Coordinates of C-alpha atoms and ligand atoms in Angstrom, one line a residue:
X1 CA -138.6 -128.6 -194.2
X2 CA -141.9 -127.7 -194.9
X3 CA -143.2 -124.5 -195.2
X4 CA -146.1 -122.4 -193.4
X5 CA -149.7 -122.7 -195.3
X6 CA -151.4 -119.3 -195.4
X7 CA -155.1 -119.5 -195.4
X8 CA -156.9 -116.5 -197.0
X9 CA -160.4 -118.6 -196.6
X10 CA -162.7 -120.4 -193.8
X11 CA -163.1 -123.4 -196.7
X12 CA -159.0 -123.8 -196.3
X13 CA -158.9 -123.9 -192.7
X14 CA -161.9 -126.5 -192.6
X15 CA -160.4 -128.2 -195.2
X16 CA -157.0 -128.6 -193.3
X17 CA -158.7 -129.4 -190.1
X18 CA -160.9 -132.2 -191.7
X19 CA -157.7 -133.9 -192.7
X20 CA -156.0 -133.4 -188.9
X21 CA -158.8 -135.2 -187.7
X22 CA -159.1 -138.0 -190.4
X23 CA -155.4 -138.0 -188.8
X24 CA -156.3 -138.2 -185.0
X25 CA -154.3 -134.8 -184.6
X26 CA -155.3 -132.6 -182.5
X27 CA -155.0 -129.0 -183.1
X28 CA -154.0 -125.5 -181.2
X29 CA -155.4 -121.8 -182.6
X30 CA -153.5 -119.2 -181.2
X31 CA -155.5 -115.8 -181.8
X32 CA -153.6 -112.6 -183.0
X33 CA -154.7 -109.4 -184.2
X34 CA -150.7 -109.5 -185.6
X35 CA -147.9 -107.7 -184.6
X36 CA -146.4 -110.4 -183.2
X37 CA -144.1 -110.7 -180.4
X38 CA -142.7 -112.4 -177.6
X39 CA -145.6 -112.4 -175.9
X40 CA -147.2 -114.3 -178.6
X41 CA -144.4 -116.3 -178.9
X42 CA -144.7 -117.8 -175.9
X43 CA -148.7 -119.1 -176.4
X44 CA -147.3 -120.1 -179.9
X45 CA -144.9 -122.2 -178.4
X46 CA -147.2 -123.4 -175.9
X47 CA -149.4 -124.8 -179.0
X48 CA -146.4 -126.3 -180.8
X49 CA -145.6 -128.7 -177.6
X50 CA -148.9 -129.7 -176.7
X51 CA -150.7 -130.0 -180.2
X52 CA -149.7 -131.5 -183.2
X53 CA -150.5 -129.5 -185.4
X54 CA -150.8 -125.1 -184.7
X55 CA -152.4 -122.7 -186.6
X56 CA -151.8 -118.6 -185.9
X57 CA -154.8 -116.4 -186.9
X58 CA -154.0 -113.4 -187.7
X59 CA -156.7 -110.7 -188.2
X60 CA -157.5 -107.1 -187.0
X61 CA -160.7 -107.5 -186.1
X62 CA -163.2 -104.1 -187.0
X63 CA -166.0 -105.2 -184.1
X64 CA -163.6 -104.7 -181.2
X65 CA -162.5 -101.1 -182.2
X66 CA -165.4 -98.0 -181.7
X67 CA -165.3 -95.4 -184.2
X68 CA -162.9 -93.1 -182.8
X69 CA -160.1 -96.0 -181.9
X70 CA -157.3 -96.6 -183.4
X71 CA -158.1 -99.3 -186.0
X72 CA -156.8 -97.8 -189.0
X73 CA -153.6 -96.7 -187.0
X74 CA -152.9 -100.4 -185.7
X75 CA -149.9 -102.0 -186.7
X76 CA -149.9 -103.8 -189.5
X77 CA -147.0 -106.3 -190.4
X78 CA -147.9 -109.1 -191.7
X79 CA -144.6 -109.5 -193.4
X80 CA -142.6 -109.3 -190.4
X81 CA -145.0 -111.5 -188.6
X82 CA -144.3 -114.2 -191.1
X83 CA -140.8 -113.7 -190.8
X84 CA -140.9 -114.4 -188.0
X85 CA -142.9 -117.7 -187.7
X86 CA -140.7 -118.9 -190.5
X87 CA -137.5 -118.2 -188.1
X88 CA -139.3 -119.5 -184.9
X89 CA -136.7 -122.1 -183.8
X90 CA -137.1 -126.1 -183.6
X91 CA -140.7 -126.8 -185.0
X92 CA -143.0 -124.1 -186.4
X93 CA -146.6 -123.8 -186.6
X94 CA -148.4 -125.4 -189.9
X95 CA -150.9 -123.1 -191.0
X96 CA -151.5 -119.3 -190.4
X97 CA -154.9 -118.4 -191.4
X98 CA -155.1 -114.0 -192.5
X99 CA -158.8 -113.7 -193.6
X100 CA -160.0 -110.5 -195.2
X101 CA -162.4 -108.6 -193.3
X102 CA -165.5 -109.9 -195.6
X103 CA -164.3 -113.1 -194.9
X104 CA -165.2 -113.1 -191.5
X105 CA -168.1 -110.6 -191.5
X106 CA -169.6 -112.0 -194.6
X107 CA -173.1 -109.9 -193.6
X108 CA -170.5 -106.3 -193.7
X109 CA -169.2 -104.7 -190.5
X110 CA -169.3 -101.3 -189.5
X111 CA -167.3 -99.9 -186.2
X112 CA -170.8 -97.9 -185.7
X113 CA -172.6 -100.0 -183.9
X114 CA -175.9 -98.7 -184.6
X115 CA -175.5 -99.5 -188.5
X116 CA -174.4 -103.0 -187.8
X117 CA -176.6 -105.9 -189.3
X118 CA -176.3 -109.5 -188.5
X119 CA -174.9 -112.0 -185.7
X120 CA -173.0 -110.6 -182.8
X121 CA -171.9 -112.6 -179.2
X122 CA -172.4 -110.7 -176.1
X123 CA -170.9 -112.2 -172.8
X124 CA -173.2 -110.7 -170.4
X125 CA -171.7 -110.2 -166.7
X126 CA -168.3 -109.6 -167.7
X127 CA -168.2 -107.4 -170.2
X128 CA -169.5 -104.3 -169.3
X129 CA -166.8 -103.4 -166.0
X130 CA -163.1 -102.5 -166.1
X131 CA -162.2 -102.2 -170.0
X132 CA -166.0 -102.5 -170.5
X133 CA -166.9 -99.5 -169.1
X134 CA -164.5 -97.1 -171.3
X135 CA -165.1 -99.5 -174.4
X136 CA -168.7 -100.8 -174.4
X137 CA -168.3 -102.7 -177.8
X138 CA -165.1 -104.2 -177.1
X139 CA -166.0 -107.6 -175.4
X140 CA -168.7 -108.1 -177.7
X141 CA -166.8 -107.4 -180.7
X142 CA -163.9 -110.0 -179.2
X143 CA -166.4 -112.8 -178.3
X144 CA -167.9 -112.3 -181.9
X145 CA -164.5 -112.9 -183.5
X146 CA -163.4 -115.4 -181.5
X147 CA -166.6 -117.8 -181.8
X148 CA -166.0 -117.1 -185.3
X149 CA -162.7 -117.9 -185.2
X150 CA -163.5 -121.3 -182.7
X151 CA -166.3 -122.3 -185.7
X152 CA -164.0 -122.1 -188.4
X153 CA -160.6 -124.0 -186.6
X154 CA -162.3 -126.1 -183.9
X155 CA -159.3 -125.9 -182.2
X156 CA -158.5 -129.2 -179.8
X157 CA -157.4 -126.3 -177.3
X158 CA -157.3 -122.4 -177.8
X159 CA -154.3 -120.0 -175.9
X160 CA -154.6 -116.7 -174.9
X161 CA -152.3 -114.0 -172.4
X162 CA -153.3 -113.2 -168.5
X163 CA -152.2 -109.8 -169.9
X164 CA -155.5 -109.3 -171.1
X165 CA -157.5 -110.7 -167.5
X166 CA -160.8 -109.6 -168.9
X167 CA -160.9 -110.9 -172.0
X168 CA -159.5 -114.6 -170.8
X169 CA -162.7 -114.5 -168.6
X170 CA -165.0 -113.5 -171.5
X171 CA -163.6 -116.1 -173.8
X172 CA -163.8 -118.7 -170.6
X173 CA -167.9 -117.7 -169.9
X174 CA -168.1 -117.8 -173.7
X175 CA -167.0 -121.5 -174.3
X176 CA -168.5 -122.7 -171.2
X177 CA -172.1 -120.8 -172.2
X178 CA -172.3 -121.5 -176.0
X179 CA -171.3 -125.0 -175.2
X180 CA -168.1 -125.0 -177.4
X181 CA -165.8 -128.0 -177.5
X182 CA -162.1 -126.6 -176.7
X183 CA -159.8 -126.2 -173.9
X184 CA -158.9 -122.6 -173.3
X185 CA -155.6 -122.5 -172.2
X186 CA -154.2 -119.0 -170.4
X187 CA -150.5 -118.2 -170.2
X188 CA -148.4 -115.7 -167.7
X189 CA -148.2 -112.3 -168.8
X190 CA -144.4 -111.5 -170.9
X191 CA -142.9 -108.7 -170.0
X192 CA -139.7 -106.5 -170.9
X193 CA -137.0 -106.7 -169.1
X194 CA -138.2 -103.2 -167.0
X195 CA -141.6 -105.3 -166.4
X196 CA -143.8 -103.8 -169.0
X197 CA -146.2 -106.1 -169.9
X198 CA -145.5 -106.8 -173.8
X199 CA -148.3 -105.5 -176.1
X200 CA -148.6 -104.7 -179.7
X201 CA -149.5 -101.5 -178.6
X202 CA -146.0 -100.6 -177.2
X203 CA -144.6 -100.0 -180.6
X204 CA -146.6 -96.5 -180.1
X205 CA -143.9 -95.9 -177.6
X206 CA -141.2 -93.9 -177.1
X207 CA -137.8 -95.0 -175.5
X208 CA -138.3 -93.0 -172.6
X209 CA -142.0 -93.4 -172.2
X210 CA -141.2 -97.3 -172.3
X211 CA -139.0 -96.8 -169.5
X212 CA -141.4 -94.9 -167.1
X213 CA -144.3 -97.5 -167.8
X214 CA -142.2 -99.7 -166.0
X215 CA -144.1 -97.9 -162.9
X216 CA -147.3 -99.8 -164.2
X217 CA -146.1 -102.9 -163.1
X218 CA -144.2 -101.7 -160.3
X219 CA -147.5 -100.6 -158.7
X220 CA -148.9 -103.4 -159.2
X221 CA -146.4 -105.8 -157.3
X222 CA -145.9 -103.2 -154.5
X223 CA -150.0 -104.0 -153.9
X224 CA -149.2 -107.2 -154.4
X225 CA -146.6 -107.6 -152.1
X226 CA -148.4 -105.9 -149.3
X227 CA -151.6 -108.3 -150.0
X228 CA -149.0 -111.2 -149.3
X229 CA -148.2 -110.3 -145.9
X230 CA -151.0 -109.1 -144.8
X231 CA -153.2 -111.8 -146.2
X232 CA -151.5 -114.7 -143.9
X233 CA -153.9 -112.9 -141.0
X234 CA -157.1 -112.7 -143.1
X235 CA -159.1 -111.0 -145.5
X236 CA -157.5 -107.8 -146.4
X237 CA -159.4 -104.4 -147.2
X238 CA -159.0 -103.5 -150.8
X239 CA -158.6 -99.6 -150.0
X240 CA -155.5 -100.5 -148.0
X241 CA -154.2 -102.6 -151.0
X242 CA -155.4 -99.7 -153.9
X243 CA -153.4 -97.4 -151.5
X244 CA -150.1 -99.0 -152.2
X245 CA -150.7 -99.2 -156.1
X246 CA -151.8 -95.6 -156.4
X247 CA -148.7 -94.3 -154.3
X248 CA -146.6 -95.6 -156.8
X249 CA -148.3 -94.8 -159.6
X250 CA -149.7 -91.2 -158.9
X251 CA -145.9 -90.3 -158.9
X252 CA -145.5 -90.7 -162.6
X253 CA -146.5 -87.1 -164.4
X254 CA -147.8 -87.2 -167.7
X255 CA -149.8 -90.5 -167.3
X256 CA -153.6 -90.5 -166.6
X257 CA -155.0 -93.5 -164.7
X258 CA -158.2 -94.8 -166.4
X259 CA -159.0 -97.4 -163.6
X260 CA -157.3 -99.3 -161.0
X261 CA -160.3 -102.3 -159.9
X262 CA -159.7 -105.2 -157.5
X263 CA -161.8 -107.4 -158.6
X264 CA -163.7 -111.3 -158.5
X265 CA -161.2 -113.6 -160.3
X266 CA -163.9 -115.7 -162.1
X267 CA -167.2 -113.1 -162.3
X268 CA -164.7 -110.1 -162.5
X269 CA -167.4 -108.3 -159.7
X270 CA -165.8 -105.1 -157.9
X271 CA -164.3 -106.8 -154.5
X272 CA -164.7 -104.9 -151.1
X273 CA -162.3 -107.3 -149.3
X274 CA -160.2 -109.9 -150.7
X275 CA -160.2 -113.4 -148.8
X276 CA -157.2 -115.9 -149.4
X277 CA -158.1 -118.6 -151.3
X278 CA -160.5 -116.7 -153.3
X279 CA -158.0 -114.1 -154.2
X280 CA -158.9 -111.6 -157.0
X281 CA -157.3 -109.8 -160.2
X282 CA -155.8 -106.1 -159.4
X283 CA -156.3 -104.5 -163.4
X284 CA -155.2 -101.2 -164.4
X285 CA -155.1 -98.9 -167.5
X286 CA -153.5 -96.1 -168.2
X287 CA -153.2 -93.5 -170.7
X288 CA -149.3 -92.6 -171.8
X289 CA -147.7 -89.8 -174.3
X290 CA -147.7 -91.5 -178.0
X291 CA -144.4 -91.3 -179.8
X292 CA -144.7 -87.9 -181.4
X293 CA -148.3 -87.0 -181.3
X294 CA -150.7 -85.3 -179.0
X295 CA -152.5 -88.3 -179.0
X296 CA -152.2 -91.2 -175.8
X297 CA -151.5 -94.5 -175.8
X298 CA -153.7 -96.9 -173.4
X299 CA -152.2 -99.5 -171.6
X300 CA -153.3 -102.1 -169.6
X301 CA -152.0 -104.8 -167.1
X302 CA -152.7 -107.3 -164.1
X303 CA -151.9 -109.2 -161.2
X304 CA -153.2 -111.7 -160.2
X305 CA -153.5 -112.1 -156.2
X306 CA -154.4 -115.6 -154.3
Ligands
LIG401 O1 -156.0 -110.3 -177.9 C1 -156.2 -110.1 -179.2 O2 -155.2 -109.9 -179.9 C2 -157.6 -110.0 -179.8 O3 -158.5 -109.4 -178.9 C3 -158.1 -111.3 -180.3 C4 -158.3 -112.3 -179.2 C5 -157.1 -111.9 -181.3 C6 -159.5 -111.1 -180.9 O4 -159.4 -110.2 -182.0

């Protein structure tokens, strides 16, 4: 069988796309900062059956994190990651492409934004609400790696997780805007089996603080649920709905609720009342207790209402 090309450069992953298209084959990028896991697996799969050939990118990417985030703490493990490609059953993905940080930010990168120099995407609209608001240079750092990521693969179709609402709708406004040819494909959220939304983030974890973000979740489908009955009469007030999700989650001690937003499924605006049809995405983040450390862990999740 044959085994996974790693890419260390742009010239190698143009070089291998020229040839899938001197081939007719199309070709699926599926975007990881790493730390790979079943919620990765399944947009990996995803790629595998509807492309012929898959390439997994695999990059921590500096623009995304502020100074005081946690981007020299994020795990790490590349090795285990390429373990398990190589032991992803029936077929695999061809290429994984691991650039070094001055390979993608050939001009330098500094997590201060004020000393940054050169090209940076901003997707105006979207950006700047829900994790916007508690990270103002996240989106932009995201849509800058991920055009830069789009240039270098020009994936037939790209795949990302509804985990991550916001950022699906930033990368959506961002193709559609900057006139990029790709299909951007968005898979259902993977969870554990409690219903915490998988992250790379989790392995911060402990046991038992695993088990009580389960709440997270549970919140949200208690809103949801509510929204479902009550929406076969009409348009339903979103304090009624926020009601629900904060009874659940206001019993959990020790966790801190950044936001909980109801908000426009396509322009991500703050929603009053949501009307059937249009529906809306309920978001959340919260901060948890980080496996031995004072420090918290911040974890986010959706639903998406119809
Ligand atoms: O979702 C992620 O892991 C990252 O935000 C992404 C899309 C790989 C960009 O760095």
């Amino acid at each position: 069988m044959k085994s996974i090309q790693i890419f260390r450069t742009v010239a190698q992953v143009r070089q291998w796309r020229a040839n899938a298209l001197f081939a007719h084959q199309s070709v699926g990028l599926v975007p990881t900062m790493g730390a790979l896991h079943d919620g990765h697996c399944s947009l990996i799969s995803q790629s595998l059956q509807d492309n012929d050939k898959s390439i997994v990118s695999i990059f921590v990417n500096p623009s995304q994190f502020a100074p005081h985030e946690d981007l020299d703490a994020y795990p790490r493990t590349v090795d285990a990651d390429m373990a398990l490609l190589n032991q992803f059953p029936g077929k695999k993905v061809d290429a994984v492409f691991i650039p070094k940080v001055s390979e993608m930010y050939p001009s330098g990168i500094s997590t201060n934004i004020d000393e940054q120099r050169g090209a940076f995407v901003a997707v105006k609209g979207c950006s700047e609400q829900l994790e916007g608001s508690s990270r103002p240079q996240f989106f932009r750092g995201v849509a800058t790696v991920v055009t830069k990521l789009l240039n270098a693969v020009t994936p037939t179709r790209v795949y990302f997780g509804q985990k991550d609402a916001q950022q699906c709708v930033v990368v959506q406004n961002l193709v559609k805007d900057l006139l990029i040819e790709t299909t951007v494909k968005v898979l259902p959220t993977k969870r554990e089996a409690n219903g915490l939304a998988m992250s790379s983030r989790n392995a911060y974890l402990s046991e038992e603080t695993k088990q009580k973000s389960a709440v997270i979740y549970q919140s949200l489908v208690n809103g949801e649920r509510f929204y479902q009955e009550k929406s076969q009469h009409g348009p339903v007030n979103v304090g009624e709905i926020l009601a629900r999700i904060t009874d659940t989650l206001n019993d959990s001690t020790g966790f801190d609720i950044e936001y909980i937003a109801l908000s426009h499924p396509e322009t991500l605006e703050d929603l009053e009342v949501v009307e059937p049809g249009v529906g809306a995405v309920v978001s959340t983040a919260v901060r948890v207790p980080r496996e031995g450390s004072s420090q918290q862990t911040r974890l986010i999740d959706n639903v998406i209402l119809h």
